[in-house]
Coordinates of C-alpha atoms in Angstrom, one line a residue:
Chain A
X1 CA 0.0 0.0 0.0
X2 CA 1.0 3.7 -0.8
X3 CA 1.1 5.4 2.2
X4 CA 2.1 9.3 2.3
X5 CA 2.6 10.8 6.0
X6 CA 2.4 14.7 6.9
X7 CA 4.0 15.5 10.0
X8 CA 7.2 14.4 10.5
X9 CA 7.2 14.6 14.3
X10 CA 7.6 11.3 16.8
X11 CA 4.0 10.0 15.8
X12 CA 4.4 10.4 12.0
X13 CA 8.0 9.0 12.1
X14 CA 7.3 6.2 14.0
X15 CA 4.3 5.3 11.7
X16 CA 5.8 5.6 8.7
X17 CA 8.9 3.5 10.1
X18 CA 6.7 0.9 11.3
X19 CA 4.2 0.9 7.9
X20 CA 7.5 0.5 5.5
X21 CA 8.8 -2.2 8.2
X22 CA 5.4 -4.1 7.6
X23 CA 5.9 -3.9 3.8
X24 CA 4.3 -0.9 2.7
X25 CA 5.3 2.4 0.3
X26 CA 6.1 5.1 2.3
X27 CA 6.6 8.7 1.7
X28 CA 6.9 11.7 4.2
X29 CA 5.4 15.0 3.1
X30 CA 7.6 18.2 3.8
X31 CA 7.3 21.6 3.0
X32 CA 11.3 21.3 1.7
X33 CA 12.1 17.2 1.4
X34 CA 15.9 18.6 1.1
X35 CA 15.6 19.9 4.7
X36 CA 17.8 18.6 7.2
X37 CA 14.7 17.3 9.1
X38 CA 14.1 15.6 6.6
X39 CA 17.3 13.8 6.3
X40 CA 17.4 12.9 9.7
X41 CA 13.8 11.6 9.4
X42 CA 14.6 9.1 6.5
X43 CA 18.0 8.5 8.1
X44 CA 15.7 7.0 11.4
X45 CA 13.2 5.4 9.0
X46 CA 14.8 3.1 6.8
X47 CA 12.7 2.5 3.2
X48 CA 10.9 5.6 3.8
X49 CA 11.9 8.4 1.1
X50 CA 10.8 12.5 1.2
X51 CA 8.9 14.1 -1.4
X52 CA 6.5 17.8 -1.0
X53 CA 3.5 17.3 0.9
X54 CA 1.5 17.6 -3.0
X55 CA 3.4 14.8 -3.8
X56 CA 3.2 12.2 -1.2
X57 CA -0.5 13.4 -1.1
X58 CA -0.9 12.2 -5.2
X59 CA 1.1 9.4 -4.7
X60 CA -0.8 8.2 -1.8
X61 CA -3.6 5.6 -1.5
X62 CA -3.7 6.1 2.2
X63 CA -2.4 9.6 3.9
X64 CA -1.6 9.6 7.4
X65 CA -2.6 13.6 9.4
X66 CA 0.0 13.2 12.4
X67 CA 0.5 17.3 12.8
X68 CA -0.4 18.9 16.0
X69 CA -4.3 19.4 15.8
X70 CA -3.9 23.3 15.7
X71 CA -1.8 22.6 12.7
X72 CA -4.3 20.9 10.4
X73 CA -5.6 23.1 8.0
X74 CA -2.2 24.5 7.0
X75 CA -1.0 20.9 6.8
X76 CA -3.5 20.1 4.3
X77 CA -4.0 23.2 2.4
X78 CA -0.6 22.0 0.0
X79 CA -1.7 18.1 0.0
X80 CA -4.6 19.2 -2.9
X81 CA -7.5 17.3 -3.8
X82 CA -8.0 14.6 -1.7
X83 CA -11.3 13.2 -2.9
X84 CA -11.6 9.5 -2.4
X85 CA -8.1 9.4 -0.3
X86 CA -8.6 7.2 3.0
X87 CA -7.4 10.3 5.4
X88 CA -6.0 8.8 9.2
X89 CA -6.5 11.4 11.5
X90 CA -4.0 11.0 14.4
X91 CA -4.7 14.7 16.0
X92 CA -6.0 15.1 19.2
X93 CA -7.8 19.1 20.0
X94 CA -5.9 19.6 23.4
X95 CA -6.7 22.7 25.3
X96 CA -3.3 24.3 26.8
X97 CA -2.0 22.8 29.5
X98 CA -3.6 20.0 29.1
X99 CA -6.7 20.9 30.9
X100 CA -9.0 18.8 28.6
X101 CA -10.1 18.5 25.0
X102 CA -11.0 21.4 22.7
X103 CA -12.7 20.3 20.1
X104 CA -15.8 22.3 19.3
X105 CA -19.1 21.3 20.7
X106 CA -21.3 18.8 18.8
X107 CA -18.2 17.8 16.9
X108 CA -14.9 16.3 16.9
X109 CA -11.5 17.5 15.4
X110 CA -12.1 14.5 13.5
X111 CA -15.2 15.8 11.9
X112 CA -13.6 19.6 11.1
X113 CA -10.4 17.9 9.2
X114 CA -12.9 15.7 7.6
X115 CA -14.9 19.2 6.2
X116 CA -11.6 20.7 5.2
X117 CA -10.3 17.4 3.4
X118 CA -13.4 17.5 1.5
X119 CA -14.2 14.0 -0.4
X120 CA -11.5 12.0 2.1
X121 CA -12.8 9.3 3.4
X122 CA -11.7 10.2 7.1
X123 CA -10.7 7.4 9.6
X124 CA -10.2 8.3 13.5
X125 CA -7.2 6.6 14.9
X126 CA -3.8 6.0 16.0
X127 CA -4.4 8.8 18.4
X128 CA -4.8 7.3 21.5
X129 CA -1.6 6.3 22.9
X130 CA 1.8 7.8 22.3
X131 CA 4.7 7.1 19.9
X132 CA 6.1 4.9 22.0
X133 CA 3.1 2.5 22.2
X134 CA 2.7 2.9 18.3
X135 CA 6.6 1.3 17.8
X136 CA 5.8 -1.4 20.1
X137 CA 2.4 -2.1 21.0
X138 CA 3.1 -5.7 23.2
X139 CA 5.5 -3.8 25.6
X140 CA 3.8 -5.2 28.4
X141 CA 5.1 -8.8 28.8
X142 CA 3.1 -11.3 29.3
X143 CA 0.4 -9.1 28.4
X144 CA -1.6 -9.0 24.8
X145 CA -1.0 -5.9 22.5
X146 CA -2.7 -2.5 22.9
X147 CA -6.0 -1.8 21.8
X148 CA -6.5 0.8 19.1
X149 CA -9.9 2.2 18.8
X150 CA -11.3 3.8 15.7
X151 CA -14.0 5.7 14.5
X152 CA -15.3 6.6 10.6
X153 CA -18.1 6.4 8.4
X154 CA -16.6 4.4 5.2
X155 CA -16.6 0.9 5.7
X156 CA -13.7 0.2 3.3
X157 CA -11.3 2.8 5.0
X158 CA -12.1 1.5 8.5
X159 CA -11.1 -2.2 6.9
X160 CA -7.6 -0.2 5.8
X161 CA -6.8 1.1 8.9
X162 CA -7.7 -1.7 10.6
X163 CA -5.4 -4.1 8.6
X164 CA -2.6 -1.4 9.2
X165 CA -3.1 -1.5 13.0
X166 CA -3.4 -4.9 13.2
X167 CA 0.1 -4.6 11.1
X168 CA 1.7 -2.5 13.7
X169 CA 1.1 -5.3 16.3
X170 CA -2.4 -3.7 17.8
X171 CA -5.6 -5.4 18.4
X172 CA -7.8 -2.6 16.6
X173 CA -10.9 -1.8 17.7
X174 CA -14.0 -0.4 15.8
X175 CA -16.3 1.9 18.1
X176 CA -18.3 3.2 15.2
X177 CA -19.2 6.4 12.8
X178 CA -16.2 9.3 12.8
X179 CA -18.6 11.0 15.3
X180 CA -17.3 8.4 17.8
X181 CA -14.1 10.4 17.6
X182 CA -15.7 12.7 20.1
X183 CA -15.1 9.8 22.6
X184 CA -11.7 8.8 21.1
X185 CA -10.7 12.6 21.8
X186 CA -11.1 12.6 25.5
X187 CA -10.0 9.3 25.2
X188 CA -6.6 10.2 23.7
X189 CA -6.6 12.8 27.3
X190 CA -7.3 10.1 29.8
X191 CA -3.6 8.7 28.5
X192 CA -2.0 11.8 28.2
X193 CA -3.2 12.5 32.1
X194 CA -2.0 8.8 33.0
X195 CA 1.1 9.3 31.1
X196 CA 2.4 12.5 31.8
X197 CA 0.4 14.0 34.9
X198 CA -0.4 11.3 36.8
X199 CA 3.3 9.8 36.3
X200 CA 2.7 6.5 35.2
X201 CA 5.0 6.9 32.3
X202 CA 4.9 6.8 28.6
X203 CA 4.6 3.3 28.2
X204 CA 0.9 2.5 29.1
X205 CA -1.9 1.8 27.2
X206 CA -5.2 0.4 27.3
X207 CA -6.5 -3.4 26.5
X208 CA -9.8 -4.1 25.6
X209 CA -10.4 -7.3 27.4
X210 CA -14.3 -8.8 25.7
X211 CA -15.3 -12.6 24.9
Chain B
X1 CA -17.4 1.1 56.6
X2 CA -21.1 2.5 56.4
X3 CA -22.1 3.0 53.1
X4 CA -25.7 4.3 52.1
X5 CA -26.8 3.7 48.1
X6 CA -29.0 6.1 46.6
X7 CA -30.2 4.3 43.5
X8 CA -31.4 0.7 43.6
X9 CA -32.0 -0.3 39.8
X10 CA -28.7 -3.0 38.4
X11 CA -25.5 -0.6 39.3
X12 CA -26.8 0.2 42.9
X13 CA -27.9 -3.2 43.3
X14 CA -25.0 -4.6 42.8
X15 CA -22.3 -2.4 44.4
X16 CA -24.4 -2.6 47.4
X17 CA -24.4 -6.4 47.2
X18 CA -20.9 -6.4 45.9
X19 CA -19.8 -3.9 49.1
X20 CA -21.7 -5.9 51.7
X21 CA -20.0 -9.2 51.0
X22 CA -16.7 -7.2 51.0
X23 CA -17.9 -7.1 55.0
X24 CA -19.0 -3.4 54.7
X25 CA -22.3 -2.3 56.4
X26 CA -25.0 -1.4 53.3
X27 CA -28.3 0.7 53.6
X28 CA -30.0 1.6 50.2
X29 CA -32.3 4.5 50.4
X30 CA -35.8 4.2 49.3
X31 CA -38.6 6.5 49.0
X32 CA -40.5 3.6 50.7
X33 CA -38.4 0.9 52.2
X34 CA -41.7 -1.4 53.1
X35 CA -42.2 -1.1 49.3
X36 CA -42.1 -4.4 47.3
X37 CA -39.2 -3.4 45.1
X38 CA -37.1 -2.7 48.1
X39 CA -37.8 -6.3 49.7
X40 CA -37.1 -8.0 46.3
X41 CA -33.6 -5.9 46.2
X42 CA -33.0 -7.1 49.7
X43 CA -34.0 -10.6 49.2
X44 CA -31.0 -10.3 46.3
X45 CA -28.6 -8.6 48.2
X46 CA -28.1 -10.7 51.6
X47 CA -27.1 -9.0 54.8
X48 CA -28.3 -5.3 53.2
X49 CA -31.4 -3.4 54.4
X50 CA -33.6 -0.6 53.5
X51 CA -34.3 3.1 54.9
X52 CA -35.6 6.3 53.8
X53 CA -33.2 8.1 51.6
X54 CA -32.5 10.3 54.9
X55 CA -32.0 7.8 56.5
X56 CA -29.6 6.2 54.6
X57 CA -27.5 9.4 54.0
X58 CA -27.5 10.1 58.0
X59 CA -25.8 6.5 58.8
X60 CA -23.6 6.6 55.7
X61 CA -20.0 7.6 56.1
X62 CA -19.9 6.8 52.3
X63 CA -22.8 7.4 50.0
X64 CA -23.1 6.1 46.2
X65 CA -24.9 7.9 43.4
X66 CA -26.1 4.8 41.4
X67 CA -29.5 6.9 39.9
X68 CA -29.7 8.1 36.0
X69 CA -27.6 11.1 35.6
X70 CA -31.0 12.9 34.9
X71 CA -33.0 11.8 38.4
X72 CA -29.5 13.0 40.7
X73 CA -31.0 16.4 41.9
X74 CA -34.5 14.5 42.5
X75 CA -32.6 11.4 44.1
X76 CA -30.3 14.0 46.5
X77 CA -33.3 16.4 47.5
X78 CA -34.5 14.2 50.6
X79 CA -30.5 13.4 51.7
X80 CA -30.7 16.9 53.8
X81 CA -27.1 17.7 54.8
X82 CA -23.9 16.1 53.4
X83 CA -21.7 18.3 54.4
X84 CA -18.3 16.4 54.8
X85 CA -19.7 12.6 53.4
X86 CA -17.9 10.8 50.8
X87 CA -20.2 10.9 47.4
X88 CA -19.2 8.0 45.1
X89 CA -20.8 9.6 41.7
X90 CA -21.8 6.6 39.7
X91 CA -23.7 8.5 37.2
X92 CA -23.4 9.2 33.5
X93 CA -24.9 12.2 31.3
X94 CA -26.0 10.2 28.1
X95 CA -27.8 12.5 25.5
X96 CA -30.7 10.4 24.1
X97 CA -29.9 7.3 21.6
X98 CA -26.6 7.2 22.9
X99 CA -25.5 10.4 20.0
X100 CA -23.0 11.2 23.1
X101 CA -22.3 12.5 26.3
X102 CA -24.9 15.6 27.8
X103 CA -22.1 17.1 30.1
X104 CA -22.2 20.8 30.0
X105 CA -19.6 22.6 28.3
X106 CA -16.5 23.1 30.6
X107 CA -18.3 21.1 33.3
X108 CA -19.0 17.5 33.8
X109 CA -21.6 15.8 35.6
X110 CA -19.4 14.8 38.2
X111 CA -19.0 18.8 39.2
X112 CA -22.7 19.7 38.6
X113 CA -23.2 16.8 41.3
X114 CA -21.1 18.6 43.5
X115 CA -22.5 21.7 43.2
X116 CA -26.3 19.9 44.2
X117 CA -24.7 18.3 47.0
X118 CA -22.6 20.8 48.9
X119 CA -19.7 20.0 51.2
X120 CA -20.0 16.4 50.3
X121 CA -16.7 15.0 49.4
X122 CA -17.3 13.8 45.7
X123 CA -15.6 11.2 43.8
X124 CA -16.4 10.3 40.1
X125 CA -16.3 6.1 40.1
X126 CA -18.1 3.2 38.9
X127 CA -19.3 4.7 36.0
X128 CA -17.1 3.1 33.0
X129 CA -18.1 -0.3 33.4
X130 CA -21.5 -2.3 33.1
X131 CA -22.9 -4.0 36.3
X132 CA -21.9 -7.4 34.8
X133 CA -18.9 -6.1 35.0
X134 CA -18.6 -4.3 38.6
X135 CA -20.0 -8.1 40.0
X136 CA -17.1 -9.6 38.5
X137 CA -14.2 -7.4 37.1
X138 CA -12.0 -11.0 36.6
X139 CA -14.7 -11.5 34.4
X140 CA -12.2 -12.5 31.3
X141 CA -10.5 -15.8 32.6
X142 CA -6.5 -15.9 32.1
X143 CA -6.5 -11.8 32.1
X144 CA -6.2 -9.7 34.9
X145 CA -9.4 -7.7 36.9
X146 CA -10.7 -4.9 35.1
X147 CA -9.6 -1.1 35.4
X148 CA -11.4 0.8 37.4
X149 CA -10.8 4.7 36.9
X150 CA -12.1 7.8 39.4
X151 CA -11.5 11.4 39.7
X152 CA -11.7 13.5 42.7
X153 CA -10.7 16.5 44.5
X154 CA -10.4 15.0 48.0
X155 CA -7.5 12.8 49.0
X156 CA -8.9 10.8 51.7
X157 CA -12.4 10.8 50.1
X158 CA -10.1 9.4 46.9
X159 CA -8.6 6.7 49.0
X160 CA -11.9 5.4 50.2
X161 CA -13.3 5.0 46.6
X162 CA -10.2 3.1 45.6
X163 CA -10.1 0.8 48.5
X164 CA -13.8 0.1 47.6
X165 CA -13.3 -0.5 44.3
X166 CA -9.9 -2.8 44.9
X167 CA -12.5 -5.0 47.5
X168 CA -14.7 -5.8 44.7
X169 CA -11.7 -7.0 42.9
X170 CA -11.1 -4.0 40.4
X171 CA -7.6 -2.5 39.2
X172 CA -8.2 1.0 40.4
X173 CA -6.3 3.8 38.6
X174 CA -6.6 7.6 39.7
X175 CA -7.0 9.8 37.0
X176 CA -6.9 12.9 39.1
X177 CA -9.0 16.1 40.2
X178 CA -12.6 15.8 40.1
X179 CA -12.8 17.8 37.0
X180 CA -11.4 15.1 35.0
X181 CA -14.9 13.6 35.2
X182 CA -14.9 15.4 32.0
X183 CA -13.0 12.8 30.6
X184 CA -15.0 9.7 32.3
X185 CA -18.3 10.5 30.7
X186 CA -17.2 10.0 27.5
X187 CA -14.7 7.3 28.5
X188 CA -18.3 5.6 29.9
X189 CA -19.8 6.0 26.8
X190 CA -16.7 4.0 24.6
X191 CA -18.2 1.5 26.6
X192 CA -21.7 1.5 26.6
X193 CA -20.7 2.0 22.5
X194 CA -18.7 -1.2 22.5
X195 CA -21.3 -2.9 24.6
X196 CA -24.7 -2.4 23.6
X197 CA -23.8 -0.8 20.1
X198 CA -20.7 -2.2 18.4
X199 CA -22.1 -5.8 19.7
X200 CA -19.4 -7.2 21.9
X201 CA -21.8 -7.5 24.7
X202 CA -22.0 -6.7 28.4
X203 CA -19.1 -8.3 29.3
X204 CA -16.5 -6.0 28.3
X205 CA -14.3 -3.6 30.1
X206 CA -10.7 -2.0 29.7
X207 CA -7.7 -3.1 31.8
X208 CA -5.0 -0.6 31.8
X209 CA -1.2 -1.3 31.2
X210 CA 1.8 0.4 32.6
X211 CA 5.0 -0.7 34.1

């Protein structure tokens, strides 16, 4: 699978590492793929190359959003048309300080990236635990891999990021329609309060335990 | 430990049951204890009995908020004073048809609870889970007991709830002040989703992992 990423901070990096690990095509969007980020990046991510984020986009089957949530729209504006792309939204709409989520009543950040990617079919996920989790999902031992909850509306998108999950090591999860994001959004918050302010540590995550 | 339930449908019922096996002393409030509903509760949960509401919440050292989110200010009208009792809030603001959670913006239900019952000592819990779940939280052989998250401003009142929940054979997991309630309404309605929704069933629940 053609996979293009945009954002090339420790979530997109270690997505795209693990995607072109598991077999797949994978390309990092940046605004200059010459940079020295960039270098670094593919240096760190072996089998991934660089191209503009209008290339990866075109090139793309599936395009991964792993920018800061504020940084969305201005990520997207260069990717073009995205009609019929499957779009994985990895955001999370954090107020500052991380005193809870922001995304805008009666939606998700999930559904605002999905109006401004018009025609993307948008799939909620890989936002709920942190980068660390994402390289290694079974860190636990003894324990089974992480869950990985997602939310969208096309059926055939959620199958896609399901079998690219489940490629990663997780035991993905569907809780529904992209609405569902506004759950996966607070969600993504109850780890970052375990993780960071309740001092658990980077390496948790949940398990969905079910017969 | 004295612990008065307001709220005697499935979740009351069975963390009354579930607290006075543990060797606690249980009193669920009624509007009429002599009513038939009462004794049939009673004759399910051995060594439990029935007051008035009042009642109830003058014995209690502890008191649990097991009503619909909706029928709280009703439920906590006839309590009188609570002025320095523990309030477990077991509650959960669902908007109708499950669409999602009915907290108020930049509140929770947890804090509008708080506000209804003044000087009480409140602590969000036992709201994430299914009663299935809260009578058995090893309900998944070969994994380990459910998680069982809270919130809450009070220390001591925080140390009660978890040593309640740990009796009834949860994993329970702080998640900090009571204002991140805001996060365990939703986080209760990823599982009512997965439950009644999705279709995996009652018997579901989320254990969490960390080192």
């Amino acid at each position: 699978m053609r996979i293009g990423i945009i954002g090339s901070g420790n979530v997109g990096g270690t997505l795209g590492t693990g995607f072109a690990r598991a077999g797949h095509e994978v390309v990092f969007g940046f605004r200059d793929p010459a940079s020295p980020g960039a270098a670094s990046l593919l240096g760190r991510a072996p089998g991934t190359r660089a191209a503009t984020v209008a290339e990866a986009a075109a090139s793309s089957t599936v395009l991964v959003l792993a920018t800061p949530y504020e940084a969305a729209e201005a990520a997207l504006a260069p990717a073009g048309d995205l009609s019929g792309k499957i779009l994985l939204d990895a955001t999370n709409p954090i107020a500052p300080g991380l005193a809870g989520v922001s995304s805008p009543a009666g939606s998700s950040g999930a559904e605002e990236i999905a109006k401004l990617a018009r025609g993307a079919r948008v799939v909620k996920i890989f936002n709920t635990v942190g980068f660390e989790v994402m390289a290694n999902p079974t860190f636990l031992a003894g324990a089974r891999p992480a869950t990985m909850l997602y939310a969208g509306d096309d059926t055939s998108a959620k199958e896609v990021a399901h079998g690219l999950a489940a490629g990663l090591g997780f035991d993905p999860v569907d809780l529904g329609p992209l609405a569902a994001a506004r759950l996966l959004e607070p969600f993504a918050l109850v780890w970052i309060r375990l993780a960071l302010v309740c001092g658990h540590g980077r390496e948790t995550a949940f398990l969905y335990l079910h017969r």
